[in-house]
Amino acid sequence: MQVYLYAKSGHAIGLEATKRCATIANALKEFNPILCTSDFRAGAFAKDLLAVKKYVNIDVVRNLYNIMEKRDILVLDTDETNELMKKDMKEFCTLLYTVAEDTSKILVDETIYTKVKNPSIEKTIFFGDDDYNNLFLDLVTNSSKYDIDLLMGHYFFLGNEKIFTEHFSNVIDEEEYVETIQNSKYLLTASLQTALESISCGNKPVIFKREDKKYDDKLIEELNIPTISKDTLEEILKSFDEIILDYPELCEFKNMNFENIKEEIKIKTEEFARIMGTK
């Protein structure tokens, strides 16, 4: 009986689901889980930066049936499934968990995103891992140079970095993602997942909303994370500077506790082992 996690990912989607599933995979490491991503680079990112041990690329969620066996356990983080597909998966799997529905909305690996007493970077901007429509590039192209570091997105197009160096104090490679989130005192980001990781490190994020993304406004409001909705980079950065001068107090950060899920999986795997005579 194998534990699988599936994260929708890709150059036009980003890595938020991958980061959440990597957190779950590490929490369930005693069961030797396998992370499945719809893009090979997403899995490599999770292995290289987020301590995931095993990953495989399967393109789309329907391909899970090509590698899974009946009675396996599955964690899903995707919008690709409908109710009929979920019904089939529940019949196929011993246990099926859907992120956000069956888990907390806050999924951050606190063994990676630990508290940092003296962050070394004052201000960083992170648009997200994807910019397939060059929205951020368009924001930057007509801008001046700004006194803020830029963390590159994992899927940013090759060559954009040369343009960004003309507009930001420092351009940080995407391979330094974890260290940058840990060490940025004030983080301006369009990624809610990254904002949660920043809070876990004891830092102070501000979310600026991308026109091509959906946000969990209820969670943002519950945590009291400040947000910005502006049309130009100049307006966004001006609002950011105003917010950090009097940064609000964040509300209680309740990260996911995996003990119940771990116990459920342990019971099922031990029961299966007894039936198969391997224990």
Tab-separated table of C-alpha atoms in Angstrom:
chain	number	residue	atom	x	y	z
A	1	MET	CA	0.000	0.000	0.000
A	2	GLN	CA	1.645	3.201	-1.239
A	3	VAL	CA	0.944	6.810	-0.237
A	4	TYR	CA	0.808	9.237	-3.201
A	5	LEU	CA	0.371	12.992	-3.381
A	6	TYR	CA	-0.677	14.773	-6.556
A	7	ALA	CA	0.007	18.497	-7.067
A	8	LYS	CA	-1.172	20.404	-10.123
A	9	SER	CA	1.819	22.377	-11.337
A	10	GLY	CA	3.399	23.928	-14.394
A	11	HIS	CA	4.785	27.001	-16.122
A	12	ALA	CA	1.311	28.571	-16.446
A	13	ILE	CA	0.152	27.497	-12.982
A	14	GLY	CA	3.013	27.916	-10.550
A	15	LEU	CA	4.160	25.855	-7.590
A	16	GLU	CA	1.761	26.646	-4.744
A	17	ALA	CA	0.186	23.168	-4.803
A	18	THR	CA	3.644	21.603	-5.040
A	19	LYS	CA	4.781	23.501	-1.952
A	20	ARG	CA	1.711	22.424	-0.008
A	21	CYS	CA	2.082	18.789	-1.056
A	22	ALA	CA	5.797	18.848	-0.241
A	23	THR	CA	4.833	19.944	3.276
A	24	ILE	CA	2.424	17.007	3.545
A	25	ALA	CA	4.954	14.571	2.068
A	26	ASN	CA	7.545	15.559	4.664
A	27	ALA	CA	4.991	15.273	7.474
A	28	LEU	CA	4.158	11.743	6.262
A	29	LYS	CA	7.762	10.719	5.546
A	30	GLU	CA	7.480	7.598	7.742
A	31	PHE	CA	5.187	6.165	5.033
A	32	ASN	CA	7.667	6.828	2.179
A	33	PRO	CA	5.213	8.897	0.102
A	34	ILE	CA	5.655	9.690	-3.584
A	35	LEU	CA	4.925	13.202	-4.849
A	36	CYS	CA	3.333	13.297	-8.313
A	37	THR	CA	3.494	16.558	-10.249
A	38	SER	CA	2.161	17.530	-13.655
A	39	ASP	CA	5.547	19.029	-14.522
A	40	PHE	CA	8.956	17.414	-14.044
A	41	ARG	CA	10.585	20.678	-12.925
A	42	ALA	CA	8.078	21.006	-10.091
A	43	GLY	CA	9.126	17.653	-8.679
A	44	ALA	CA	12.802	18.530	-9.027
A	45	PHE	CA	12.145	21.809	-7.180
A	46	ALA	CA	10.478	19.909	-4.328
A	47	LYS	CA	13.385	17.459	-4.097
A	48	ASP	CA	16.179	20.027	-4.334
A	49	LEU	CA	14.710	22.754	-2.124
A	50	LEU	CA	11.941	21.215	-0.019
A	51	ALA	CA	13.472	17.897	1.090
A	52	VAL	CA	11.010	15.639	-0.768
A	53	LYS	CA	12.559	12.188	-1.213
A	54	LYS	CA	10.554	10.708	-4.101
A	55	TYR	CA	8.731	12.312	-7.003
A	56	VAL	CA	7.389	11.379	-10.415
A	57	ASN	CA	5.919	13.306	-13.351
A	58	ILE	CA	2.494	12.120	-14.549
A	59	ASP	CA	1.276	15.067	-16.706
A	60	VAL	CA	-2.409	15.040	-15.649
A	61	VAL	CA	-4.377	13.685	-12.709
A	62	ARG	CA	-6.035	10.895	-14.756
A	63	ASN	CA	-2.612	9.317	-15.254
A	64	LEU	CA	-2.477	8.434	-11.566
A	65	TYR	CA	-4.204	5.173	-12.442
A	66	ASN	CA	-1.174	4.242	-14.569
A	67	ILE	CA	1.090	4.062	-11.517
A	68	MET	CA	-1.229	3.464	-8.550
A	69	GLU	CA	-2.652	0.141	-7.408
A	70	LYS	CA	-6.077	-0.421	-5.910
A	71	ARG	CA	-6.128	0.342	-2.143
A	72	ASP	CA	-3.308	2.884	-2.325
A	73	ILE	CA	-3.673	6.165	-0.414
A	74	LEU	CA	-3.908	9.523	-2.211
A	75	VAL	CA	-3.678	13.207	-1.315
A	76	LEU	CA	-4.972	15.584	-4.024
A	77	ASP	CA	-4.211	19.274	-4.572
A	78	THR	CA	-5.802	20.171	-7.896
A	79	ASP	CA	-8.898	21.640	-9.526
A	80	GLU	CA	-8.849	19.025	-12.305
A	81	THR	CA	-11.269	16.633	-10.600
A	82	ASN	CA	-15.068	16.664	-10.667
A	83	GLU	CA	-17.457	14.852	-8.324
A	84	LEU	CA	-17.617	11.754	-10.537
A	85	MET	CA	-13.808	11.472	-10.628
A	86	LYS	CA	-13.631	11.885	-6.856
A	87	LYS	CA	-16.236	9.165	-6.410
A	88	ASP	CA	-14.167	6.791	-8.551
A	89	MET	CA	-11.008	7.697	-6.635
A	90	LYS	CA	-12.690	7.062	-3.283
A	91	GLU	CA	-13.698	3.594	-4.498
A	92	PHE	CA	-10.188	2.943	-5.827
A	93	CYS	CA	-8.244	4.256	-2.814
A	94	THR	CA	-8.215	3.100	0.777
A	95	LEU	CA	-8.008	6.753	1.855
A	96	LEU	CA	-8.456	9.909	-0.204
A	97	TYR	CA	-7.653	13.394	1.092
A	98	THR	CA	-8.272	16.656	-0.735
A	99	VAL	CA	-6.175	19.659	0.271
A	100	ALA	CA	-8.224	22.485	1.845
A	101	GLU	CA	-11.293	20.238	2.095
A	102	ASP	CA	-9.715	17.569	4.314
A	103	THR	CA	-6.750	19.576	5.597
A	104	SER	CA	-6.054	22.968	7.081
A	105	LYS	CA	-5.704	25.850	4.634
A	106	ILE	CA	-2.350	26.613	6.224
A	107	LEU	CA	0.230	24.059	5.126
A	108	VAL	CA	3.760	25.211	5.845
A	109	ASP	CA	6.775	23.028	6.600
A	110	GLU	CA	7.986	24.505	9.876
A	111	THR	CA	11.132	22.368	9.771
A	112	ILE	CA	12.167	24.440	6.738
A	113	TYR	CA	10.484	27.795	7.377
A	114	THR	CA	11.771	28.324	10.899
A	115	LYS	CA	11.845	31.564	12.882
A	116	VAL	CA	14.691	33.904	11.910
A	117	LYS	CA	15.693	36.432	14.584
A	118	ASN	CA	17.705	38.771	12.377
A	119	PRO	CA	16.615	38.594	8.709
A	120	SER	CA	19.368	39.828	6.419
A	121	ILE	CA	17.176	41.346	3.671
A	122	GLU	CA	15.030	44.391	4.442
A	123	LYS	CA	12.592	44.205	1.486
A	124	THR	CA	11.945	41.608	-1.216
A	125	ILE	CA	9.370	41.351	-3.987
A	126	PHE	CA	8.229	37.948	-5.276
A	127	PHE	CA	5.589	37.967	-8.025
A	128	GLY	CA	5.174	34.200	-7.995
A	129	ASP	CA	6.770	31.247	-9.753
A	130	ASP	CA	4.881	31.731	-13.003
A	131	ASP	CA	4.448	34.680	-15.360
A	132	TYR	CA	3.281	32.980	-18.533
A	133	ASN	CA	1.558	36.145	-19.810
A	134	ASN	CA	4.453	38.425	-18.827
A	135	LEU	CA	2.256	40.466	-16.479
A	136	PHE	CA	5.126	41.254	-14.149
A	137	LEU	CA	7.458	41.982	-17.032
A	138	ASP	CA	4.923	44.500	-18.341
A	139	LEU	CA	4.721	46.127	-14.908
A	140	VAL	CA	8.488	46.457	-14.789
A	141	THR	CA	9.278	47.509	-18.351
A	142	ASN	CA	8.161	51.140	-17.980
A	143	SER	CA	9.410	51.524	-14.417
A	144	SER	CA	12.362	53.197	-12.750
A	145	LYS	CA	14.921	51.429	-10.560
A	146	TYR	CA	13.630	50.486	-7.124
A	147	ASP	CA	15.299	49.982	-3.773
A	148	ILE	CA	14.025	46.444	-3.276
A	149	ASP	CA	15.359	42.960	-4.007
A	150	LEU	CA	13.580	40.758	-6.549
A	151	LEU	CA	13.268	37.001	-6.098
A	152	MET	CA	12.914	35.326	-9.486
A	153	GLY	CA	10.043	32.942	-10.211
A	154	HIS	CA	10.854	29.314	-11.004
A	155	TYR	CA	9.152	29.501	-14.417
A	156	PHE	CA	10.158	33.031	-15.462
A	157	PHE	CA	11.174	33.161	-19.108
A	158	LEU	CA	14.845	32.956	-19.973
A	159	GLY	CA	16.294	36.412	-20.617
A	160	ASN	CA	13.901	38.348	-18.367
A	161	GLU	CA	16.529	38.521	-15.658
A	162	LYS	CA	18.598	40.955	-17.750
A	163	ILE	CA	15.640	43.336	-17.854
A	164	PHE	CA	14.964	42.971	-14.129
A	165	THR	CA	18.547	43.865	-13.172
A	166	GLU	CA	17.919	47.331	-14.618
A	167	HIS	CA	15.023	47.955	-12.218
A	168	PHE	CA	15.838	46.292	-8.878
A	169	SER	CA	18.610	46.556	-6.295
A	170	ASN	CA	19.390	42.883	-6.526
A	171	VAL	CA	17.960	39.977	-8.534
A	172	ILE	CA	17.984	36.706	-6.590
A	173	ASP	CA	18.050	33.339	-8.351
A	174	GLU	CA	15.016	31.088	-7.877
A	175	GLU	CA	17.257	28.376	-6.408
A	176	GLU	CA	17.652	30.614	-3.342
A	177	TYR	CA	13.895	30.644	-2.748
A	178	VAL	CA	13.885	29.146	0.754
A	179	GLU	CA	16.781	31.254	2.065
A	180	THR	CA	15.216	34.402	0.637
A	181	ILE	CA	11.801	33.804	2.213
A	182	GLN	CA	13.487	33.024	5.522
A	183	ASN	CA	15.582	36.185	5.467
A	184	SER	CA	13.242	38.840	4.028
A	185	LYS	CA	11.939	41.013	6.869
A	186	TYR	CA	9.253	42.544	4.640
A	187	LEU	CA	8.002	40.472	1.721
A	188	LEU	CA	5.824	41.847	-1.068
A	189	THR	CA	4.324	38.864	-2.855
A	190	ALA	CA	1.426	37.853	-5.084
A	191	SER	CA	1.538	34.307	-3.664
A	192	LEU	CA	-0.555	33.495	-0.603
A	193	GLN	CA	1.441	30.303	0.010
A	194	THR	CA	4.685	32.284	0.045
A	195	ALA	CA	3.121	34.820	2.422
A	196	LEU	CA	2.261	31.965	4.809
A	197	GLU	CA	5.843	30.693	4.640
A	198	SER	CA	7.064	34.210	5.412
A	199	ILE	CA	4.835	34.391	8.504
A	200	SER	CA	6.168	31.015	9.653
A	201	CYS	CA	9.661	32.551	9.608
A	202	GLY	CA	8.495	35.451	11.775
A	203	ASN	CA	8.565	37.919	8.895
A	204	LYS	CA	5.962	40.392	7.614
A	205	PRO	CA	4.388	39.763	4.207
A	206	VAL	CA	2.140	42.003	2.123
A	207	ILE	CA	0.067	40.476	-0.674
A	208	PHE	CA	-0.487	42.307	-3.944
A	209	LYS	CA	-3.215	40.666	-5.955
A	210	ARG	CA	-2.565	39.457	-9.488
A	211	GLU	CA	-5.404	39.814	-11.970
A	212	ASP	CA	-4.872	36.228	-13.184
A	213	LYS	CA	-5.091	34.530	-9.764
A	214	LYS	CA	-7.801	33.632	-7.277
A	215	TYR	CA	-7.236	34.276	-3.589
A	216	ASP	CA	-8.621	32.886	-0.355
A	217	ASP	CA	-9.809	36.267	0.905
A	218	LYS	CA	-11.356	34.704	3.999
A	219	LEU	CA	-8.010	33.253	5.115
A	220	ILE	CA	-6.196	36.491	4.307
A	221	GLU	CA	-8.690	38.406	6.403
A	222	GLU	CA	-8.532	35.878	9.264
A	223	LEU	CA	-4.762	36.283	9.460
A	224	ASN	CA	-4.955	40.076	8.932
A	225	ILE	CA	-2.391	39.992	6.114
A	226	PRO	CA	-2.337	43.426	4.424
A	227	THR	CA	-3.128	43.462	0.701
A	228	ILE	CA	-2.610	45.810	-2.247
A	229	SER	CA	-4.681	46.124	-5.414
A	230	LYS	CA	-3.053	48.665	-7.714
A	231	ASP	CA	-2.437	48.910	-11.454
A	232	THR	CA	1.175	50.057	-11.644
A	233	LEU	CA	4.385	48.922	-9.975
A	234	GLU	CA	4.966	52.466	-8.727
A	235	GLU	CA	1.609	52.425	-6.922
A	236	ILE	CA	2.182	48.918	-5.566
A	237	LEU	CA	5.594	49.754	-4.123
A	238	LYS	CA	4.399	53.071	-2.715
A	239	SER	CA	1.550	51.294	-0.898
A	240	PHE	CA	3.983	48.617	0.295
A	241	ASP	CA	6.293	51.214	1.842
A	242	GLU	CA	3.338	52.892	3.549
A	243	ILE	CA	2.108	49.576	4.993
A	244	ILE	CA	5.459	48.484	6.425
A	245	LEU	CA	5.863	51.816	8.225
A	246	ASP	CA	2.933	50.770	10.407
A	247	TYR	CA	2.635	47.036	9.807
A	248	PRO	CA	-0.510	45.552	11.403
A	249	GLU	CA	-0.446	42.812	14.001
A	250	LEU	CA	-1.001	39.423	12.389
A	251	CYS	CA	-3.595	37.080	13.880
A	252	GLU	CA	-2.987	33.588	15.238
A	253	PHE	CA	-1.222	31.327	12.747
A	254	LYS	CA	-2.645	27.793	13.057
A	255	ASN	CA	-0.554	25.462	10.954
A	256	MET	CA	-1.769	21.978	10.010
A	257	ASN	CA	-1.484	19.251	12.627
A	258	PHE	CA	-0.998	15.908	10.872
A	259	GLU	CA	-1.394	13.546	13.831
A	260	ASN	CA	-4.949	12.446	12.939
A	261	ILE	CA	-4.074	11.783	9.298
A	262	LYS	CA	-0.902	9.937	10.304
A	263	GLU	CA	-2.884	7.745	12.678
A	264	GLU	CA	-5.499	6.958	9.998
A	265	ILE	CA	-2.807	5.998	7.500
A	266	LYS	CA	-0.939	3.926	10.081
A	267	ILE	CA	-4.071	1.946	10.936
A	268	LYS	CA	-4.841	1.244	7.266
A	269	THR	CA	-1.276	0.308	6.298
A	270	GLU	CA	-0.868	-2.026	9.281
A	271	GLU	CA	-4.234	-3.630	8.560
A	272	PHE	CA	-3.231	-4.159	4.927
A	273	ALA	CA	0.111	-5.637	5.987
A	274	ARG	CA	-1.659	-8.161	8.238
A	275	ILE	CA	-4.027	-9.166	5.440
A	276	MET	CA	-1.124	-9.636	3.021
A	277	GLY	CA	0.856	-11.570	5.657
A	278	THR	CA	3.772	-9.147	5.613
A	279	LYS	CA	3.382	-8.266	9.281
